[in-house]
Short mmCIF file of C-alpha atoms and ligand atoms in Angstrom, two decimals:
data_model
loop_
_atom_site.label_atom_id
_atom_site.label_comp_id
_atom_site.label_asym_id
_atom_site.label_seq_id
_atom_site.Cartn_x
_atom_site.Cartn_y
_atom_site.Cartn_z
CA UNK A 1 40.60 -71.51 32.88
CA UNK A 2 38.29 -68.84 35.10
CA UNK A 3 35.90 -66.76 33.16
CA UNK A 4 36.72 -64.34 30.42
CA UNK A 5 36.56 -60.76 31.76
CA UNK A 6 34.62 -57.69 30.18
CA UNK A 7 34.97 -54.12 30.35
CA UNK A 8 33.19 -50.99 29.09
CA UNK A 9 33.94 -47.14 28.92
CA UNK A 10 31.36 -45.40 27.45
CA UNK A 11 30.57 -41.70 26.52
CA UNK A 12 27.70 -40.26 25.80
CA UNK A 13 24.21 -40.01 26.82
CA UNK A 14 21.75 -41.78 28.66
CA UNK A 15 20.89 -43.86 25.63
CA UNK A 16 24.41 -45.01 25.27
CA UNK A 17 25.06 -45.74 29.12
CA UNK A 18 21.92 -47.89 28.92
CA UNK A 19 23.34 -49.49 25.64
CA UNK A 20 26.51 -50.49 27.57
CA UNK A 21 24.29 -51.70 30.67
CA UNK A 22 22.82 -54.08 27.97
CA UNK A 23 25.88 -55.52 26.55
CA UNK A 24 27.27 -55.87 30.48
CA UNK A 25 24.15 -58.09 30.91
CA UNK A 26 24.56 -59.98 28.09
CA UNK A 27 28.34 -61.23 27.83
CA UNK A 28 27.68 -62.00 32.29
CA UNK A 29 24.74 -64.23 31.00
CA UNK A 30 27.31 -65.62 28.07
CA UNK A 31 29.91 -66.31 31.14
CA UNK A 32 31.86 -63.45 31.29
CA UNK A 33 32.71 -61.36 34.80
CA UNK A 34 33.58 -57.81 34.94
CA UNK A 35 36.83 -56.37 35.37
CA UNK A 36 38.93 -53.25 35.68
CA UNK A 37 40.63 -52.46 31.90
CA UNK A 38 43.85 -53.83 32.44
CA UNK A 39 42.71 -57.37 33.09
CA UNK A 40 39.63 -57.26 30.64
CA UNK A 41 40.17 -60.00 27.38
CA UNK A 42 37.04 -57.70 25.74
CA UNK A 43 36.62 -54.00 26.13
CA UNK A 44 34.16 -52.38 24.54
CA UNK A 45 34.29 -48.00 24.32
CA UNK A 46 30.57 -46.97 23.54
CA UNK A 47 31.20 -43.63 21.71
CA UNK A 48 29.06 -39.95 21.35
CA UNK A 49 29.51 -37.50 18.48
CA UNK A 50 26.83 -34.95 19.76
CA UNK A 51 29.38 -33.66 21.89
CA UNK A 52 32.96 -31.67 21.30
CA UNK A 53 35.63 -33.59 20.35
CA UNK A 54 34.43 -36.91 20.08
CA UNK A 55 36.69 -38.40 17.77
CA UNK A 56 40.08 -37.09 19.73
CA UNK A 57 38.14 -38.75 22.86
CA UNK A 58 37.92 -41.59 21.43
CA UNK A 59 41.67 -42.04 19.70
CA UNK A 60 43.27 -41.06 22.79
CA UNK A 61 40.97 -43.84 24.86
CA UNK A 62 41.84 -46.56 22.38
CA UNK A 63 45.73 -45.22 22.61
CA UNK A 64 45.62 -45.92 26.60
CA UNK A 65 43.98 -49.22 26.06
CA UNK A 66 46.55 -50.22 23.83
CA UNK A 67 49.18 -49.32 26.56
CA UNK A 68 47.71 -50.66 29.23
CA UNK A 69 46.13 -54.14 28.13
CA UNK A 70 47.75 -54.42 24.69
CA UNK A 71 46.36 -58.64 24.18
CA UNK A 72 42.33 -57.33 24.96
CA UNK A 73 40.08 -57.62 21.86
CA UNK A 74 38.86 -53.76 21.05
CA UNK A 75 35.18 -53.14 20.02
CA UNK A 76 34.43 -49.44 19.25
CA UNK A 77 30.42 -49.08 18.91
CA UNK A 78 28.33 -46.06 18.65
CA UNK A 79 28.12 -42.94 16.72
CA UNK A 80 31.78 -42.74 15.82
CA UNK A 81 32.17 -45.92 15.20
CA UNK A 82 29.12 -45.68 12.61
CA UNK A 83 31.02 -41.93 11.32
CA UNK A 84 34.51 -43.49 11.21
CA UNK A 85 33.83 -47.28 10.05
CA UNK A 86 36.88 -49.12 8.88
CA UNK A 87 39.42 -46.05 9.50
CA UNK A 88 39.11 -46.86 13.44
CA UNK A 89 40.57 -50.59 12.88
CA UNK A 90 42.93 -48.88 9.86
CA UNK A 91 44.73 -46.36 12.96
CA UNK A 92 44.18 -49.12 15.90
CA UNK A 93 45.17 -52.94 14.86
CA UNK A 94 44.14 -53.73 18.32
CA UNK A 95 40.44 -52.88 17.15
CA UNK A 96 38.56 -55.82 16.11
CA UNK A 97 34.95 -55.15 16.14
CA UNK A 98 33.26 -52.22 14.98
CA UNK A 99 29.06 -51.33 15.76
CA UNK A 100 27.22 -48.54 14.20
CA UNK A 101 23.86 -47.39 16.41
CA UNK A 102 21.82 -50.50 15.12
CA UNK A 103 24.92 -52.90 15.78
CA UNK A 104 24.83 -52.99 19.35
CA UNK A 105 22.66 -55.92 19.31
CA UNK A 106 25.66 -58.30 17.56
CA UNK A 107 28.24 -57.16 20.43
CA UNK A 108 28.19 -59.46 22.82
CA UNK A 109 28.09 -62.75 20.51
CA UNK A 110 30.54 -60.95 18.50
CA UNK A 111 33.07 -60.88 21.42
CA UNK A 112 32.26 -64.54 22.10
CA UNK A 113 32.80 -65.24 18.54
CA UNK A 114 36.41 -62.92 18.47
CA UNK A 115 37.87 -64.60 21.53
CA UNK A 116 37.74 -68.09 19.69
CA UNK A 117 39.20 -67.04 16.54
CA UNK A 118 42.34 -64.75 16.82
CA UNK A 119 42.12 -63.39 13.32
CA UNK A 120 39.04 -62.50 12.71
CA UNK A 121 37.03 -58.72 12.70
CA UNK A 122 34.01 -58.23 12.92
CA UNK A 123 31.91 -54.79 11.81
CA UNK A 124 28.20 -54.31 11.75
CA UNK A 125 27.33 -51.21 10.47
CA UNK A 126 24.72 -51.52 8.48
CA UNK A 127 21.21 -49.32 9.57
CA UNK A 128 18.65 -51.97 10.20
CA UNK A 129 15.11 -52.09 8.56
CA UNK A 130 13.40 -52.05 12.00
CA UNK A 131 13.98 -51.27 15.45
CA UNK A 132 16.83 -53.73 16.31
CA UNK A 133 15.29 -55.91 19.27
CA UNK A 134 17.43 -57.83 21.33
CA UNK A 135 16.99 -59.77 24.75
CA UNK A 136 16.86 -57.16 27.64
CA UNK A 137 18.68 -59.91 29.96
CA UNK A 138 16.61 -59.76 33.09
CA UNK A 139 15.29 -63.23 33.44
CA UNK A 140 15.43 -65.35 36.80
CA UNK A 141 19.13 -66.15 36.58
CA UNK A 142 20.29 -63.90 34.35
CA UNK A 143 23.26 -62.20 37.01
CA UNK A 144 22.85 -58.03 36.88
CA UNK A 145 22.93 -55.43 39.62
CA UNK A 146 20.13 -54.59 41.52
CA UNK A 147 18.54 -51.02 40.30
CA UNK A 148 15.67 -49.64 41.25
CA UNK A 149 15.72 -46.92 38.49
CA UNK A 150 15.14 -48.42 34.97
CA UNK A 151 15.57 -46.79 31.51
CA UNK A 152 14.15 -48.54 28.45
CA UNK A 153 14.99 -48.02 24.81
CA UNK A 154 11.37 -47.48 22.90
CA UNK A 155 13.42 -46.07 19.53
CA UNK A 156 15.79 -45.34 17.56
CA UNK A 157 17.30 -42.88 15.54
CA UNK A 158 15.98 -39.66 14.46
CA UNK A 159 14.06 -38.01 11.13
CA UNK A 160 14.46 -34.36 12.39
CA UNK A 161 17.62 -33.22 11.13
CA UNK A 162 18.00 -30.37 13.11
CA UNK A 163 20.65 -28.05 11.73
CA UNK A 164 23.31 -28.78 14.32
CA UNK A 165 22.56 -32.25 14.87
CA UNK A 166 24.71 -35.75 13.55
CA UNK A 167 22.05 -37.66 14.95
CA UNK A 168 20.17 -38.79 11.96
CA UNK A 169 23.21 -39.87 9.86
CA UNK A 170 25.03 -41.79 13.14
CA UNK A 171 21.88 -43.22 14.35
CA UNK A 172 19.67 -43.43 11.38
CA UNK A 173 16.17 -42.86 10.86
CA UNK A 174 13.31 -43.32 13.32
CA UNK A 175 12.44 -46.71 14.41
CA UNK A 176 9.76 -47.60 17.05
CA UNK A 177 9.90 -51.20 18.90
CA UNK A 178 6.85 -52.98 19.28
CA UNK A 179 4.73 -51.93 22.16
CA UNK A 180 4.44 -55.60 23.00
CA UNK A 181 7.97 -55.78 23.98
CA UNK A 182 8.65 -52.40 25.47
CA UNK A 183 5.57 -53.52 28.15
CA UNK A 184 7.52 -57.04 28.35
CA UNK A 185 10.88 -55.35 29.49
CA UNK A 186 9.09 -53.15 31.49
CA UNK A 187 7.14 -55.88 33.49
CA UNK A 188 10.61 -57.77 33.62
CA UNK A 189 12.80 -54.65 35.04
CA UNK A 190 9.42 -54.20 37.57
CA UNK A 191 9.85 -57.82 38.26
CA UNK A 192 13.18 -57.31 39.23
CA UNK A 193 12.35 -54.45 42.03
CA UNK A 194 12.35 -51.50 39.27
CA UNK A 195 9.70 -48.57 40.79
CA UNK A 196 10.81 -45.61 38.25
CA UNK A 197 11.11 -46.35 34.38
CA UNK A 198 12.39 -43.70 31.91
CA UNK A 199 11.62 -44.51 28.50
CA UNK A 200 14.23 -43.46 26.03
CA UNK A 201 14.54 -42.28 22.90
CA UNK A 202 15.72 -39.49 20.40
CA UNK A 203 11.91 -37.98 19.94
CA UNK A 204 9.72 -40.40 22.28
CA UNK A 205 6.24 -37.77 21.13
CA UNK A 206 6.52 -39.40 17.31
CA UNK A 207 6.62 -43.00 18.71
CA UNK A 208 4.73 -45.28 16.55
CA UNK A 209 4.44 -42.41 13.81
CA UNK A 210 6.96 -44.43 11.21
CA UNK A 211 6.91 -47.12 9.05
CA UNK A 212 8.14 -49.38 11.92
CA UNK A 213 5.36 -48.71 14.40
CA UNK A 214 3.16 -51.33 15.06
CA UNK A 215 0.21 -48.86 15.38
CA UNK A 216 0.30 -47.50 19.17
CA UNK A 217 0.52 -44.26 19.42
CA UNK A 218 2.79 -42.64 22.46
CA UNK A 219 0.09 -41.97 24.66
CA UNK A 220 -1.08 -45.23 24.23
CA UNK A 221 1.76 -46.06 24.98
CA UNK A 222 1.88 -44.49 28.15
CA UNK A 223 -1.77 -45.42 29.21
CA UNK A 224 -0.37 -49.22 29.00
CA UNK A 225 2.57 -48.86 31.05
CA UNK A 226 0.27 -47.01 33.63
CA UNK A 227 -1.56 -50.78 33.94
CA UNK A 228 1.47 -52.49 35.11
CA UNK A 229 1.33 -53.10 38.61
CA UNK A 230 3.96 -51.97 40.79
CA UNK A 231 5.65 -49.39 38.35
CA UNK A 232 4.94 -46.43 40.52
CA UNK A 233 6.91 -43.36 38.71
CA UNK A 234 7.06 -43.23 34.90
CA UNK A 235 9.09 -41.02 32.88
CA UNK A 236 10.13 -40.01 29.44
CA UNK A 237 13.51 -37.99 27.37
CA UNK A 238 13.53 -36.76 24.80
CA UNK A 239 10.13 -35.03 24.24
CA UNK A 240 10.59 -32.65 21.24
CA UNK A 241 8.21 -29.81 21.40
CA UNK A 242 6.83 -29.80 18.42
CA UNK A 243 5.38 -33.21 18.25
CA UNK A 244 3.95 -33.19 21.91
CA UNK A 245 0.72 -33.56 21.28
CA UNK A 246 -2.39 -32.36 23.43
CA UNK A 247 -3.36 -36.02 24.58
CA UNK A 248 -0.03 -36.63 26.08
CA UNK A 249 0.44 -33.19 27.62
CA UNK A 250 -3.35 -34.34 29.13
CA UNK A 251 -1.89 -37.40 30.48
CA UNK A 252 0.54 -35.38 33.21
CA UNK A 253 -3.64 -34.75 34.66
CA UNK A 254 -4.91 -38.33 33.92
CA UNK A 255 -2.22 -40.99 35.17
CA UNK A 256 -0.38 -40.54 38.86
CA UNK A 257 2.10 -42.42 38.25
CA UNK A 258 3.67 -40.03 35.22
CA UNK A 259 6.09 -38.22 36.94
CA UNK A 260 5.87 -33.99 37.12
CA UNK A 261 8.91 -33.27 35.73
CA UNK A 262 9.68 -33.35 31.99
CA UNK A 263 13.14 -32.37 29.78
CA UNK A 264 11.65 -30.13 27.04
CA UNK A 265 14.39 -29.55 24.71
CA UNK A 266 14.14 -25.48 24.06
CA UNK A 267 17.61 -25.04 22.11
CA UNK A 268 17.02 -21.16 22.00
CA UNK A 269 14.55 -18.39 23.24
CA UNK A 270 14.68 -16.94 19.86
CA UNK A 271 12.44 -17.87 17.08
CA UNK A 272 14.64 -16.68 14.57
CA UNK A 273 17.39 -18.50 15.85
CA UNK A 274 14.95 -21.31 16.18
CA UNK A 275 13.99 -21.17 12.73
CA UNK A 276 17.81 -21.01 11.82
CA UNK A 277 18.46 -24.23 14.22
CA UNK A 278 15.44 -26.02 11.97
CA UNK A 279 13.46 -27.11 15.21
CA UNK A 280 10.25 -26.50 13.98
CA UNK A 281 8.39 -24.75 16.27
CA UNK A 282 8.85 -20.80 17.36
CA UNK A 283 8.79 -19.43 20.85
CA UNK A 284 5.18 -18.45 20.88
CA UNK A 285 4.55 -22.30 19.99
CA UNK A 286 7.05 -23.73 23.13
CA UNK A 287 5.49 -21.35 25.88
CA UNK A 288 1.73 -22.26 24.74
CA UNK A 289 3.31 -25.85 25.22
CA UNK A 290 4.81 -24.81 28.89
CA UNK A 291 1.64 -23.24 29.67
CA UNK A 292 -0.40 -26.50 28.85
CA UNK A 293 1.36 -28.61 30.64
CA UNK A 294 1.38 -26.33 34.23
CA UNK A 295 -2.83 -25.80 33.41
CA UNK A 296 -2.37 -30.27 33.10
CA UNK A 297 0.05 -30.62 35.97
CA UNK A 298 0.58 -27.17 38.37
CA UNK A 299 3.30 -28.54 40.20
CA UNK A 300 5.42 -29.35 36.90
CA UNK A 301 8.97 -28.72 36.47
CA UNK A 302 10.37 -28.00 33.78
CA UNK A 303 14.15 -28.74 32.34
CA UNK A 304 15.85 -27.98 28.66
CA UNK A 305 18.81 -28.34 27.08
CA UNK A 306 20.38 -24.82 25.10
CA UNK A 307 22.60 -24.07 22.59
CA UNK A 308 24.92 -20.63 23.18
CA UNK A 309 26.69 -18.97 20.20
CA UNK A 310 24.54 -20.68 17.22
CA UNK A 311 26.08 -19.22 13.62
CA UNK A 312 24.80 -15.29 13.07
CA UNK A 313 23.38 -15.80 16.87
CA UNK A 314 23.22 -11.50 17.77
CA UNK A 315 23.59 -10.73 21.68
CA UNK A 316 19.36 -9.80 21.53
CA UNK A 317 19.20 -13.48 20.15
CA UNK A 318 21.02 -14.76 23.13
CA UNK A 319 19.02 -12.34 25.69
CA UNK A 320 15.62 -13.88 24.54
CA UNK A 321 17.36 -17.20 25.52
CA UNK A 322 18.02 -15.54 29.21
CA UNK A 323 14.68 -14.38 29.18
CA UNK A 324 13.36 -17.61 28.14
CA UNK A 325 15.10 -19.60 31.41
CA UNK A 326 13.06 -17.09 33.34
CA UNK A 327 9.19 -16.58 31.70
CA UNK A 328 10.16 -20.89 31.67
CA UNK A 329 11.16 -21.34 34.79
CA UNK A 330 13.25 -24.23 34.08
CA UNK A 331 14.34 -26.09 37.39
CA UNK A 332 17.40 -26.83 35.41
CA UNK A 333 19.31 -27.03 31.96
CA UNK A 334 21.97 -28.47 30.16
CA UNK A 335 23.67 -25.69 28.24
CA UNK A 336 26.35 -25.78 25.94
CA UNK A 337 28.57 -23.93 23.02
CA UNK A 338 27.60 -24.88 19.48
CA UNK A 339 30.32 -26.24 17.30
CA UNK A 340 30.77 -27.93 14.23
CA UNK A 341 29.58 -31.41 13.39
CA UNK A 342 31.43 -32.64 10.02
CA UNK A 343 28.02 -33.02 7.51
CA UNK A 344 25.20 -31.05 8.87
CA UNK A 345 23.85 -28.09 7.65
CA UNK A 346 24.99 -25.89 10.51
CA UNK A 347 28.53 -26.29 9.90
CA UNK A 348 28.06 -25.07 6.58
CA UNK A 349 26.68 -21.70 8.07
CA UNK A 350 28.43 -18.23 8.17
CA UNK A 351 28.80 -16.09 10.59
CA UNK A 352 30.47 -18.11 13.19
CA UNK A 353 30.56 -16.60 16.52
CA UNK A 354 33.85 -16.27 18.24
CA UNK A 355 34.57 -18.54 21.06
CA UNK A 356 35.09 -15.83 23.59
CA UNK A 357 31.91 -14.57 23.11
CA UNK A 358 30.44 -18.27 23.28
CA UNK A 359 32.03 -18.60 26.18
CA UNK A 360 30.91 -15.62 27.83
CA UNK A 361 27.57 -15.97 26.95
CA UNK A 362 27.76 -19.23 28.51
CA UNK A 363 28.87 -17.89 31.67
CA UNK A 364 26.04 -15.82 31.66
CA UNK A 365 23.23 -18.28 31.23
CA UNK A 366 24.95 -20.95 33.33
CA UNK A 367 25.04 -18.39 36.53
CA UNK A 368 21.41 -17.43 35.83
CA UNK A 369 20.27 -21.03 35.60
CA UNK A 370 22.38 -21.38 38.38
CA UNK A 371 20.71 -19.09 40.65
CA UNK A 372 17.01 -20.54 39.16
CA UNK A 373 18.18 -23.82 40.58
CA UNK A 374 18.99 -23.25 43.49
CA UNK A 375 15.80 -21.39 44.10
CA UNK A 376 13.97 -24.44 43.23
CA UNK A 377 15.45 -26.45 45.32
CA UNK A 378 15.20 -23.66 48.21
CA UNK A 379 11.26 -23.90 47.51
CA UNK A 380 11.19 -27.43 48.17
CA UNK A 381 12.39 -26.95 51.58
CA UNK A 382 8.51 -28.06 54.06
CA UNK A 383 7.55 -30.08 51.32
CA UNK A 384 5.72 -33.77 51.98
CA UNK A 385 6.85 -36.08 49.36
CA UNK A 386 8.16 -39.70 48.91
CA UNK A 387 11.96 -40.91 47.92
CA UNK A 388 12.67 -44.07 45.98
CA UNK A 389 15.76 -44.87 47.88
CA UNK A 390 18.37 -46.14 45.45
CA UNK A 391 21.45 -46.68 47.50
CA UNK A 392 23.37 -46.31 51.31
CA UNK A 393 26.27 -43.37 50.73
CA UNK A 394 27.98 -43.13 54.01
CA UNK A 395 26.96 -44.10 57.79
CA UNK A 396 26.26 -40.52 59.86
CA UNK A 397 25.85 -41.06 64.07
CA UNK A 398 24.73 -44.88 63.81
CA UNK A 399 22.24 -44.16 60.74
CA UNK A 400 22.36 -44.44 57.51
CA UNK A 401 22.04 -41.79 54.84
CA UNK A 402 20.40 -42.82 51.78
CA UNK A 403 20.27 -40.99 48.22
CA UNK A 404 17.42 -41.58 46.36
CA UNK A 405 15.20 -38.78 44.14
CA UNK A 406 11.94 -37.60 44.18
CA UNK A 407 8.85 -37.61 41.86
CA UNK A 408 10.69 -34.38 40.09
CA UNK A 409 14.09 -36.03 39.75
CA UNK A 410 15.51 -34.22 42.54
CA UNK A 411 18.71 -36.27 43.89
CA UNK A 412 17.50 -36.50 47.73
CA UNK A 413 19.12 -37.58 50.92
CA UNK A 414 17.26 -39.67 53.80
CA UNK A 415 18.92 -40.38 56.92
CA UNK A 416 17.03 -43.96 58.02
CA UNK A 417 17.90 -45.64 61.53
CA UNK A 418 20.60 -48.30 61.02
CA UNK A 419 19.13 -51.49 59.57
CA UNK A 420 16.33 -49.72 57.81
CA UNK A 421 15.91 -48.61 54.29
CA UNK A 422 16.56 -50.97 50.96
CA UNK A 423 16.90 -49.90 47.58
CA UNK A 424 13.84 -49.74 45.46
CA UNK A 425 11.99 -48.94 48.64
CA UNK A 426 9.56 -46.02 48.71
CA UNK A 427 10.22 -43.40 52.44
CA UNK A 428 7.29 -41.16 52.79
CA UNK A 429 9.95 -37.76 54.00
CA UNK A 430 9.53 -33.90 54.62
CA UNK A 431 11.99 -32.28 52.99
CA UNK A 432 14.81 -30.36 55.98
CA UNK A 433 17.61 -28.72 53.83
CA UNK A 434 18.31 -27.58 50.59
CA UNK A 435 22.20 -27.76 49.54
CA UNK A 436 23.18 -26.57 46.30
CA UNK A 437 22.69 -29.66 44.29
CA UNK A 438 20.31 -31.75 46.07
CA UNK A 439 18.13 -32.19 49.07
CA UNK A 440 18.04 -33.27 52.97
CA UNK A 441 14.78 -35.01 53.82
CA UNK A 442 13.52 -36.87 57.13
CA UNK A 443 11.25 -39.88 57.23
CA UNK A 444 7.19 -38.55 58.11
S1 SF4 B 1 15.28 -33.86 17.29
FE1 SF4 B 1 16.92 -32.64 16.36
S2 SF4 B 1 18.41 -32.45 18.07
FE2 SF4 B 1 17.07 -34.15 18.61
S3 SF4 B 1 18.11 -36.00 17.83
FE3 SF4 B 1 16.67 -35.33 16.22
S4 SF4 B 1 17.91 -34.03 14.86
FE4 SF4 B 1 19.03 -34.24 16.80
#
């Protein structure tokens, strides 16, 4: 018999994609082999609820699963399989294992454990009383794709409760790892040819500040990661701008290998809405914050995500959110239409705001940020930088181009002489073009 076959669809953020990365490693170092859905014996759907319509998503996925490799064992894990529980396995039979946010961890055994016994299921749901460890899978031997781009879990879950938010009941409250083994899969993905680590997590500023820290504080943090050798670019989402404290915004001066480019989470340019939304912090407080940072690091850039069409949101509201992308400058932005999540205080809210208007107001702010983009890439046009080259796209007059990013995140295309380049290899390049979405660079 050859080796059973995995296969994962997942939704969601970058937490959840490097969630599913995980549990790829693990069931290859427990013998299985990838493969497309319809020949898969596991599948696993890693699920979202921050975004619209997560629970349809997810239904109609698990219907075309069922019609298209009707013998696989299911495993639904993420936030709607912590929101949903048992009713998932209740409306698909062909479910069999079900994993809340701290459940991950029991996947891949669990799937072991499912294919040799036909009639069992399996559900962890449970929130765990500490930041739920597991093997990161890199060692010697240990079969995984090459990457020269690395994202690392450093906690969990989420004590905010922002107003519009489902974060804190899916993924429970905040839970820092142990510095001790964030460094050790941090050497071990450096080991392994990673130059650029993003460390991940729902509020990275308040790591260590719960009951689960082991005492280092996020700077600290940061300081030790700076020490390991080889880990050139370091990065960090979700920074919540309340909690970013002075040392850390210090830290964009003090250590070159923290990258200039940080995702600060605005949500809206209005403090009223802002005070509405629960963030804790007003407008005054986030460009005092923006201002810090560019006095720390001038060449900083800036990103956000923002919410369009919050309850009682008034079309001034949603002006001081244009005005904010500008006195910001925000290279780019994730921006969305709020809607309902079942439980949070938001939903509760009157004054809805009609979806036309959402939806023109999103229009708006997405052409603006539009425009701001593409100026920044425009201004990058002369500039001397360096590319971590991640992989080969296509071959162009007997060269190769490469895509890659900068130290800002930029996506950035090389063209290297045929039989030069590698991924996880640094190119020194001036930067020749600017397209609409990324960047044309030559080697210096
Ligand atoms: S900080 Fe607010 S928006 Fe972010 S995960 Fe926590 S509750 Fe959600």
């Amino acid at each position: 018999m050859g080796r059973p076959g995995f296969h994962c669809i997942t939704f969601g953020c970058q937490m959840n994609v490097n969630d599913s990365q995980w549990v790829e490693r693990a069931l290859t170092a427990r013998g299985f082999e990838p493969r497309p859905m319809e020949e898969a014996d596991v599948i696993l759907v890693n699920t979202c609820s921050v975004r619209e319509k997560p629970e349809q998503k997810v239904h109609s996925t698990l219907g075309r699963i069922s019609l298209a490799n009707p013998s696989a064992v299911v495993g639904v894990a993420g936030c709607v399989a912590q929101q949903l529980g048992g009713e998932l396995a209740r409306r698909h039979p062909q479910v069999r294992l079900i994993a809340g946010s701290d459940g991950i961890a029991s996947v891949p055994d669990a799937f072991v454990r499912l294919l040799e016994e036909p009639e069992l299921r399996l559900s962890f749901l449970d929130f765990t009383d500490s930041f739920p460890d597991r093997d990161p899978c890199l060692t010697p031997g240990s079969a995984q794709p090459e990457t020269p781009v690395a994202f690392v879990n450093i906690m969990q879950g989420c004590d905010n409760f922002c107003a519009y938010c489902i974060v804190p009941y899916t993924r429970g409250p905040r839970k820092s790892r142990s510095a001790a083994s964030v460094l050790e899969e941090c050497r071990a993905w450096v080991a392994r040819g990673a130059g650029d680590i993003t460390l991940l997590g729902q509020n990275v500023n308040a790591f260590g500040r719960d009951r689960y820290g082991d005492g280092t504080s996020f700077p600290d943090l940061l300081r030790m990661l700076a020490g390991i050798p080889g880990l050139r670019r370091i990065r960090f989402v979700s920074a919540h701008p309340r909690d970013l404290s002075e040392e850390t915004i210090s830290l964009f001066a003090e250590l070159p290998q923290l990258c200039p480019r940080l995702h600060l989470p605005l949500q809206s340019g209005s403090t009223s809405m802002l005070q509405k939304m629960g963030r804790g912090y007003t407008m005054e407080r986030y460009l005092s914050v923006v201002q810090a940072l560019r006095q720390a690091r001038p060449d900083i850039a800036l990103s956000t995500d923002l919410i369009v069409g919050f309850p009682s949101e008034t079309e001034q509201e949603f002006q001081d959110t244009l005005a904010a992308v500008d006195s910001c400058g925000f290279m780019s932005s994730f921006s969305f239409c709020y809607s309902d999540r079942p439980g949070t205080r938001a939903s509760g809210m009157p004054f809805k705001i009609p979806r036309d208007i959402q939806l023109e107001r999103l229009s708006r702010l997405q052409t603006l940020q539009n425009e701001r983009t593409e100026a920044w890439l425009r201004s990058r046009v002369g500039l001397e930088t360096d590319v971590l080259l991640e992989s080969p796209s296509h071959k162009q007059d007997g060269a190769n181009l490469w895509q890659g990013r900068d130290p800002w995140g930029d996506p950035v295309n090389v063209l290297l002489p045929d039989g030069q380049g590698r991924p996880g290899q640094f190119v020194d390049v001036r930067v020749r073009l600017a397209k609409k979405h990324s960047l044309m660079a030559v080697p210096r």
